[in-house]
Amino acid sequence: MEQIEQLDIKKKILKAAENLFMKYGVRSISMDDISRHLSVSKKTLYQHFADKEDIVSMTCQAHIETVANRFLEITKNAKNAIDELTKISICLKQNTEDTNPSLLFDLQKYHPKAWSVWLNHKNKFIRESVIRNLKQGIEEGHYRPELNVEIIAAMRLELVQLPFDDNAFPPSRFKMAEVQMQIFDHFVHGIVTEKGRKLYLKYKETLAKL
């Protein structure tokens, strides 16, 4: 029973840290901030985590696993490649609406372990998902047959990170969720056939009414 309670406390700490990091960025949040947010002592935090780096990397891993599971569920239930893309776009919008633009920059500059977790997820899970979707879409006639899936997938991976670049999209001028959706929409229109475009617009219109 005590072990279960300890696991519950650890999960609560990770969830609280995730909410704070997503909203305010990683660098600006300290162990004191996390303990105050949870109304627990710093001693309690250090009973479960070695330091802030440990919390950041484990929070990053937990967040990525949650998002990956959502995407896998979408893939499993999607009617076709366009349906999958459309539903993934909704997830992207939800994930970035309240995300601090400095998040990835903070990880890259100050938390190499967590940054490595993100890079591994991006270069393996996301890359494989994009390539699989592209191949499926081409087979279905929804994507242009002349696409080089390796090149398009590599381009898409970089576009995922682009909205976090405050030099390209200063937070004072742009909302990251809107930037992400504009980039995603542009990407889709660049790969679809006329058949795929009509289906994509149909799905978007349906989802907009929900």
PDB file of C-alpha atoms in Angstrom:
ATOM      1  CA  MET A   1       0.000   0.000   0.000  1.00  0.00           C
ATOM      2  CA  GLU A   2       2.785   2.408   0.910  1.00  0.00           C
ATOM      3  CA  GLN A   3       4.533   1.657  -2.396  1.00  0.00           C
ATOM      4  CA  ILE A   4       1.339   2.495  -4.313  1.00  0.00           C
ATOM      5  CA  GLU A   5       1.005   5.767  -2.396  1.00  0.00           C
ATOM      6  CA  GLN A   6       4.610   6.656  -3.233  1.00  0.00           C
ATOM      7  CA  LEU A   7       3.935   5.984  -6.924  1.00  0.00           C
ATOM      8  CA  ASP A   8       0.841   8.181  -6.768  1.00  0.00           C
ATOM      9  CA  ILE A   9       2.864  11.013  -5.224  1.00  0.00           C
ATOM     10  CA  LYS A  10       5.504  10.655  -7.937  1.00  0.00           C
ATOM     11  CA  LYS A  11       2.855  10.782 -10.661  1.00  0.00           C
ATOM     12  CA  LYS A  12       1.314  13.895  -9.086  1.00  0.00           C
ATOM     13  CA  ILE A  13       4.707  15.597  -8.993  1.00  0.00           C
ATOM     14  CA  LEU A  14       5.357  14.749 -12.645  1.00  0.00           C
ATOM     15  CA  LYS A  15       1.907  15.996 -13.689  1.00  0.00           C
ATOM     16  CA  ALA A  16       2.321  19.245 -11.761  1.00  0.00           C
ATOM     17  CA  ALA A  17       5.791  19.754 -13.233  1.00  0.00           C
ATOM     18  CA  GLU A  18       4.443  19.087 -16.723  1.00  0.00           C
ATOM     19  CA  ASN A  19       1.710  21.709 -16.312  1.00  0.00           C
ATOM     20  CA  LEU A  20       4.196  24.289 -15.050  1.00  0.00           C
ATOM     21  CA  PHE A  21       6.814  23.563 -17.727  1.00  0.00           C
ATOM     22  CA  MET A  22       4.265  23.658 -20.540  1.00  0.00           C
ATOM     23  CA  LYS A  23       2.827  26.967 -19.364  1.00  0.00           C
ATOM     24  CA  TYR A  24       5.942  28.848 -18.236  1.00  0.00           C
ATOM     25  CA  GLY A  25       8.834  27.036 -19.900  1.00  0.00           C
ATOM     26  CA  VAL A  26      11.409  24.860 -18.164  1.00  0.00           C
ATOM     27  CA  ARG A  27      14.125  27.336 -17.257  1.00  0.00           C
ATOM     28  CA  SER A  28      11.858  29.658 -15.275  1.00  0.00           C
ATOM     29  CA  ILE A  29      10.459  26.896 -13.033  1.00  0.00           C
ATOM     30  CA  SER A  30      12.472  25.892  -9.975  1.00  0.00           C
ATOM     31  CA  MET A  31      12.121  23.069  -7.466  1.00  0.00           C
ATOM     32  CA  ASP A  32      10.683  25.675  -5.070  1.00  0.00           C
ATOM     33  CA  ASP A  33       7.994  26.534  -7.624  1.00  0.00           C
ATOM     34  CA  ILE A  34       7.024  22.886  -8.005  1.00  0.00           C
ATOM     35  CA  SER A  35       6.865  22.308  -4.247  1.00  0.00           C
ATOM     36  CA  ARG A  36       4.756  25.460  -3.739  1.00  0.00           C
ATOM     37  CA  HIS A  37       2.432  24.478  -6.575  1.00  0.00           C
ATOM     38  CA  LEU A  38       1.844  21.088  -4.945  1.00  0.00           C
ATOM     39  CA  SER A  39       1.943  22.391  -1.378  1.00  0.00           C
ATOM     40  CA  VAL A  40       4.596  19.840  -0.463  1.00  0.00           C
ATOM     41  CA  SER A  41       8.089  20.231   0.925  1.00  0.00           C
ATOM     42  CA  LYS A  42      11.215  20.174  -1.235  1.00  0.00           C
ATOM     43  CA  LYS A  43      12.263  17.195   0.867  1.00  0.00           C
ATOM     44  CA  THR A  44       9.320  15.292  -0.617  1.00  0.00           C
ATOM     45  CA  LEU A  45      10.488  16.158  -4.129  1.00  0.00           C
ATOM     46  CA  TYR A  46      14.012  14.939  -3.406  1.00  0.00           C
ATOM     47  CA  GLN A  47      12.642  11.677  -2.042  1.00  0.00           C
ATOM     48  CA  HIS A  48      11.452  10.873  -5.551  1.00  0.00           C
ATOM     49  CA  PHE A  49      13.833  12.798  -7.823  1.00  0.00           C
ATOM     50  CA  ALA A  50      17.568  13.429  -7.658  1.00  0.00           C
ATOM     51  CA  ASP A  51      17.327  17.007  -8.927  1.00  0.00           C
ATOM     52  CA  LYS A  52      15.506  19.255 -11.373  1.00  0.00           C
ATOM     53  CA  GLU A  53      17.218  17.568 -14.338  1.00  0.00           C
ATOM     54  CA  ASP A  54      15.723  14.280 -13.176  1.00  0.00           C
ATOM     55  CA  ILE A  55      12.224  15.792 -12.982  1.00  0.00           C
ATOM     56  CA  VAL A  56      12.580  17.456 -16.384  1.00  0.00           C
ATOM     57  CA  SER A  57      13.745  14.303 -18.171  1.00  0.00           C
ATOM     58  CA  MET A  58      11.087  12.096 -16.547  1.00  0.00           C
ATOM     59  CA  THR A  59       8.364  14.668 -17.227  1.00  0.00           C
ATOM     60  CA  CYS A  60       9.483  14.861 -20.850  1.00  0.00           C
ATOM     61  CA  GLN A  61       9.402  11.070 -21.152  1.00  0.00           C
ATOM     62  CA  ALA A  62       5.947  10.804 -19.567  1.00  0.00           C
ATOM     63  CA  HIS A  63       4.522  13.579 -21.774  1.00  0.00           C
ATOM     64  CA  ILE A  64       5.934  12.035 -24.938  1.00  0.00           C
ATOM     65  CA  GLU A  65       4.536   8.607 -24.043  1.00  0.00           C
ATOM     66  CA  THR A  66       1.077  10.104 -23.458  1.00  0.00           C
ATOM     67  CA  VAL A  67       1.093  11.936 -26.794  1.00  0.00           C
ATOM     68  CA  ALA A  68       2.497   8.898 -28.631  1.00  0.00           C
ATOM     69  CA  ASN A  69      -0.290   6.697 -27.246  1.00  0.00           C
ATOM     70  CA  ARG A  70      -2.890   9.206 -28.443  1.00  0.00           C
ATOM     71  CA  PHE A  71      -1.366   9.181 -31.919  1.00  0.00           C
ATOM     72  CA  LEU A  72      -1.242   5.367 -31.981  1.00  0.00           C
ATOM     73  CA  GLU A  73      -4.924   5.263 -31.061  1.00  0.00           C
ATOM     74  CA  ILE A  74      -5.698   7.674 -33.904  1.00  0.00           C
ATOM     75  CA  THR A  75      -3.685   5.546 -36.340  1.00  0.00           C
ATOM     76  CA  LYS A  76      -5.443   2.389 -35.202  1.00  0.00           C
ATOM     77  CA  ASN A  77      -8.930   3.835 -35.746  1.00  0.00           C
ATOM     78  CA  ALA A  78      -8.285   6.036 -38.812  1.00  0.00           C
ATOM     79  CA  LYS A  79     -10.301   5.241 -41.937  1.00  0.00           C
ATOM     80  CA  ASN A  80      -7.465   6.292 -44.224  1.00  0.00           C
ATOM     81  CA  ALA A  81      -4.281   8.399 -44.316  1.00  0.00           C
ATOM     82  CA  ILE A  82      -6.205  11.674 -44.658  1.00  0.00           C
ATOM     83  CA  ASP A  83      -8.473  10.840 -41.734  1.00  0.00           C
ATOM     84  CA  GLU A  84      -5.389  10.112 -39.634  1.00  0.00           C
ATOM     85  CA  LEU A  85      -3.727  13.397 -40.599  1.00  0.00           C
ATOM     86  CA  THR A  86      -6.835  15.431 -39.885  1.00  0.00           C
ATOM     87  CA  LYS A  87      -7.266  13.953 -36.406  1.00  0.00           C
ATOM     88  CA  ILE A  88      -3.562  14.341 -35.650  1.00  0.00           C
ATOM     89  CA  SER A  89      -3.874  18.029 -36.560  1.00  0.00           C
ATOM     90  CA  ILE A  90      -6.505  18.405 -33.826  1.00  0.00           C
ATOM     91  CA  CYS A  91      -4.127  16.813 -31.309  1.00  0.00           C
ATOM     92  CA  LEU A  92      -1.333  19.145 -32.391  1.00  0.00           C
ATOM     93  CA  LYS A  93      -3.569  22.158 -31.899  1.00  0.00           C
ATOM     94  CA  GLN A  94      -4.623  20.984 -28.431  1.00  0.00           C
ATOM     95  CA  ASN A  95      -1.025  20.204 -27.429  1.00  0.00           C
ATOM     96  CA  THR A  96       0.304  23.609 -28.463  1.00  0.00           C
ATOM     97  CA  GLU A  97      -2.521  25.935 -27.384  1.00  0.00           C
ATOM     98  CA  ASP A  98      -1.115  26.376 -23.878  1.00  0.00           C
ATOM     99  CA  THR A  99       2.523  25.481 -24.555  1.00  0.00           C
ATOM    100  CA  ASN A 100       5.243  28.016 -23.818  1.00  0.00           C
ATOM    101  CA  PRO A 101       7.248  28.726 -27.015  1.00  0.00           C
ATOM    102  CA  SER A 102      10.543  28.528 -25.090  1.00  0.00           C
ATOM    103  CA  LEU A 103       9.962  24.892 -24.119  1.00  0.00           C
ATOM    104  CA  LEU A 104      12.138  23.167 -26.718  1.00  0.00           C
ATOM    105  CA  PHE A 105      14.810  25.869 -26.555  1.00  0.00           C
ATOM    106  CA  ASP A 106      15.047  25.406 -22.779  1.00  0.00           C
ATOM    107  CA  LEU A 107      15.433  21.652 -23.173  1.00  0.00           C
ATOM    108  CA  GLN A 108      18.065  21.981 -25.890  1.00  0.00           C
ATOM    109  CA  LYS A 109      20.164  24.530 -24.019  1.00  0.00           C
ATOM    110  CA  TYR A 110      19.801  23.548 -20.367  1.00  0.00           C
ATOM    111  CA  HIS A 111      18.594  19.937 -20.180  1.00  0.00           C
ATOM    112  CA  PRO A 112      20.550  17.638 -22.520  1.00  0.00           C
ATOM    113  CA  LYS A 113      19.062  14.435 -21.117  1.00  0.00           C
ATOM    114  CA  ALA A 114      15.496  15.581 -21.755  1.00  0.00           C
ATOM    115  CA  TRP A 115      16.512  16.989 -25.144  1.00  0.00           C
ATOM    116  CA  SER A 116      17.900  13.570 -26.052  1.00  0.00           C
ATOM    117  CA  VAL A 117      14.538  12.009 -25.122  1.00  0.00           C
ATOM    118  CA  TRP A 118      12.751  14.446 -27.473  1.00  0.00           C
ATOM    119  CA  LEU A 119      15.217  13.900 -30.323  1.00  0.00           C
ATOM    120  CA  ASN A 120      14.881  10.136 -30.045  1.00  0.00           C
ATOM    121  CA  HIS A 121      11.086  10.455 -30.155  1.00  0.00           C
ATOM    122  CA  LYS A 122      11.212  12.834 -33.109  1.00  0.00           C
ATOM    123  CA  ASN A 123      13.762  10.894 -35.161  1.00  0.00           C
ATOM    124  CA  LYS A 124      12.240   7.477 -34.518  1.00  0.00           C
ATOM    125  CA  PHE A 125       8.550   7.515 -33.595  1.00  0.00           C
ATOM    126  CA  ILE A 126       7.483  10.651 -35.492  1.00  0.00           C
ATOM    127  CA  ARG A 127       9.676   9.857 -38.505  1.00  0.00           C
ATOM    128  CA  GLU A 128       8.368   6.295 -38.800  1.00  0.00           C
ATOM    129  CA  SER A 129       4.779   7.504 -38.375  1.00  0.00           C
ATOM    130  CA  VAL A 130       5.144  10.127 -41.104  1.00  0.00           C
ATOM    131  CA  ILE A 131       6.781   7.699 -43.541  1.00  0.00           C
ATOM    132  CA  ARG A 132       4.104   5.069 -42.917  1.00  0.00           C
ATOM    133  CA  ASN A 133       1.312   7.614 -43.411  1.00  0.00           C
ATOM    134  CA  LEU A 134       2.914   8.924 -46.624  1.00  0.00           C
ATOM    135  CA  LYS A 135       3.236   5.437 -48.094  1.00  0.00           C
ATOM    136  CA  GLN A 136      -0.343   4.610 -47.137  1.00  0.00           C
ATOM    137  CA  GLY A 137      -1.632   7.859 -48.641  1.00  0.00           C
ATOM    138  CA  ILE A 138       0.189   7.229 -51.906  1.00  0.00           C
ATOM    139  CA  GLU A 139      -1.252   3.713 -52.126  1.00  0.00           C
ATOM    140  CA  GLU A 140      -4.749   5.090 -51.500  1.00  0.00           C
ATOM    141  CA  GLY A 141      -4.345   7.726 -54.198  1.00  0.00           C
ATOM    142  CA  HIS A 142      -4.682  10.541 -51.656  1.00  0.00           C
ATOM    143  CA  TYR A 143      -1.047  11.683 -51.896  1.00  0.00           C
ATOM    144  CA  ARG A 144       0.987  12.489 -54.972  1.00  0.00           C
ATOM    145  CA  PRO A 145       2.759   9.341 -56.262  1.00  0.00           C
ATOM    146  CA  GLU A 146       6.002  11.152 -57.112  1.00  0.00           C
ATOM    147  CA  LEU A 147       6.709  12.102 -53.493  1.00  0.00           C
ATOM    148  CA  ASN A 148      10.059  10.993 -52.055  1.00  0.00           C
ATOM    149  CA  VAL A 149       8.817   9.867 -48.651  1.00  0.00           C
ATOM    150  CA  GLU A 150      12.260  10.076 -47.004  1.00  0.00           C
ATOM    151  CA  ILE A 151      12.734  13.700 -48.042  1.00  0.00           C
ATOM    152  CA  ILE A 152       9.173  14.731 -47.195  1.00  0.00           C
ATOM    153  CA  ALA A 153       9.401  13.004 -43.807  1.00  0.00           C
ATOM    154  CA  ALA A 154      12.689  14.782 -42.992  1.00  0.00           C
ATOM    155  CA  MET A 155      11.099  18.103 -43.948  1.00  0.00           C
ATOM    156  CA  ARG A 156       8.055  17.394 -41.774  1.00  0.00           C
ATOM    157  CA  LEU A 157      10.266  16.621 -38.760  1.00  0.00           C
ATOM    158  CA  GLU A 158      11.859  20.047 -38.994  1.00  0.00           C
ATOM    159  CA  LEU A 159       8.473  21.723 -39.439  1.00  0.00           C
ATOM    160  CA  VAL A 160       7.324  20.190 -36.136  1.00  0.00           C
ATOM    161  CA  GLN A 161       9.960  22.249 -34.308  1.00  0.00           C
ATOM    162  CA  LEU A 162       9.666  25.426 -36.370  1.00  0.00           C
ATOM    163  CA  PRO A 163       6.792  27.042 -34.371  1.00  0.00           C
ATOM    164  CA  PHE A 164       9.042  26.957 -31.270  1.00  0.00           C
ATOM    165  CA  ASP A 165      11.611  29.201 -32.991  1.00  0.00           C
ATOM    166  CA  ASP A 166      10.965  32.655 -31.534  1.00  0.00           C
ATOM    167  CA  ASN A 167      13.242  34.241 -34.141  1.00  0.00           C
ATOM    168  CA  ALA A 168      10.944  33.055 -36.915  1.00  0.00           C
ATOM    169  CA  PHE A 169       7.744  33.491 -34.904  1.00  0.00           C
ATOM    170  CA  PRO A 170       8.119  35.988 -32.024  1.00  0.00           C
ATOM    171  CA  PRO A 171       5.561  35.170 -29.288  1.00  0.00           C
ATOM    172  CA  SER A 172       4.574  38.837 -29.165  1.00  0.00           C
ATOM    173  CA  ARG A 173       3.235  38.563 -32.717  1.00  0.00           C
ATOM    174  CA  PHE A 174       2.211  34.936 -33.178  1.00  0.00           C
ATOM    175  CA  LYS A 175       0.226  32.320 -31.278  1.00  0.00           C
ATOM    176  CA  MET A 176       2.064  29.033 -31.496  1.00  0.00           C
ATOM    177  CA  ALA A 177      -1.059  26.903 -31.992  1.00  0.00           C
ATOM    178  CA  GLU A 178      -2.054  29.018 -34.989  1.00  0.00           C
ATOM    179  CA  VAL A 179       1.464  28.833 -36.422  1.00  0.00           C
ATOM    180  CA  GLN A 180       1.472  25.052 -35.986  1.00  0.00           C
ATOM    181  CA  MET A 181      -1.880  24.698 -37.752  1.00  0.00           C
ATOM    182  CA  GLN A 182      -0.911  26.980 -40.636  1.00  0.00           C
ATOM    183  CA  ILE A 183       2.305  25.024 -41.177  1.00  0.00           C
ATOM    184  CA  PHE A 184       0.464  21.707 -40.931  1.00  0.00           C
ATOM    185  CA  ASP A 185      -2.216  22.827 -43.384  1.00  0.00           C
ATOM    186  CA  HIS A 186       0.436  24.038 -45.834  1.00  0.00           C
ATOM    187  CA  PHE A 187       2.244  20.701 -45.537  1.00  0.00           C
ATOM    188  CA  VAL A 188      -0.915  18.696 -46.254  1.00  0.00           C
ATOM    189  CA  HIS A 189      -1.832  20.758 -49.323  1.00  0.00           C
ATOM    190  CA  GLY A 190       1.686  20.164 -50.631  1.00  0.00           C
ATOM    191  CA  ILE A 191       1.379  16.367 -50.619  1.00  0.00           C
ATOM    192  CA  VAL A 192      -2.247  15.629 -51.561  1.00  0.00           C
ATOM    193  CA  THR A 193      -3.763  14.773 -54.909  1.00  0.00           C
ATOM    194  CA  GLU A 194      -7.012  16.455 -55.943  1.00  0.00           C
ATOM    195  CA  LYS A 195      -8.853  13.442 -54.511  1.00  0.00           C
ATOM    196  CA  GLY A 196      -6.952  13.795 -51.254  1.00  0.00           C
ATOM    197  CA  ARG A 197      -7.497  17.549 -51.093  1.00  0.00           C
ATOM    198  CA  LYS A 198     -11.277  17.188 -51.393  1.00  0.00           C
ATOM    199  CA  LEU A 199     -11.326  14.535 -48.675  1.00  0.00           C
ATOM    200  CA  TYR A 200      -9.076  16.622 -46.396  1.00  0.00           C
ATOM    201  CA  LEU A 201     -11.341  19.675 -46.734  1.00  0.00           C
ATOM    202  CA  LYS A 202     -14.399  17.491 -46.096  1.00  0.00           C
ATOM    203  CA  TYR A 203     -12.900  16.080 -42.888  1.00  0.00           C
ATOM    204  CA  LYS A 204     -11.789  19.534 -41.723  1.00  0.00           C
ATOM    205  CA  GLU A 205     -15.283  20.927 -42.276  1.00  0.00           C
ATOM    206  CA  THR A 206     -16.823  18.036 -40.319  1.00  0.00           C
ATOM    207  CA  LEU A 207     -14.410  18.424 -37.388  1.00  0.00           C
ATOM    208  CA  ALA A 208     -14.961  22.197 -37.307  1.00  0.00           C
ATOM    209  CA  LYS A 209     -18.642  21.591 -36.559  1.00  0.00           C
ATOM    210  CA  LEU A 210     -17.938  19.364 -33.569  1.00  0.00           C
TER     211      LEU A 210
END
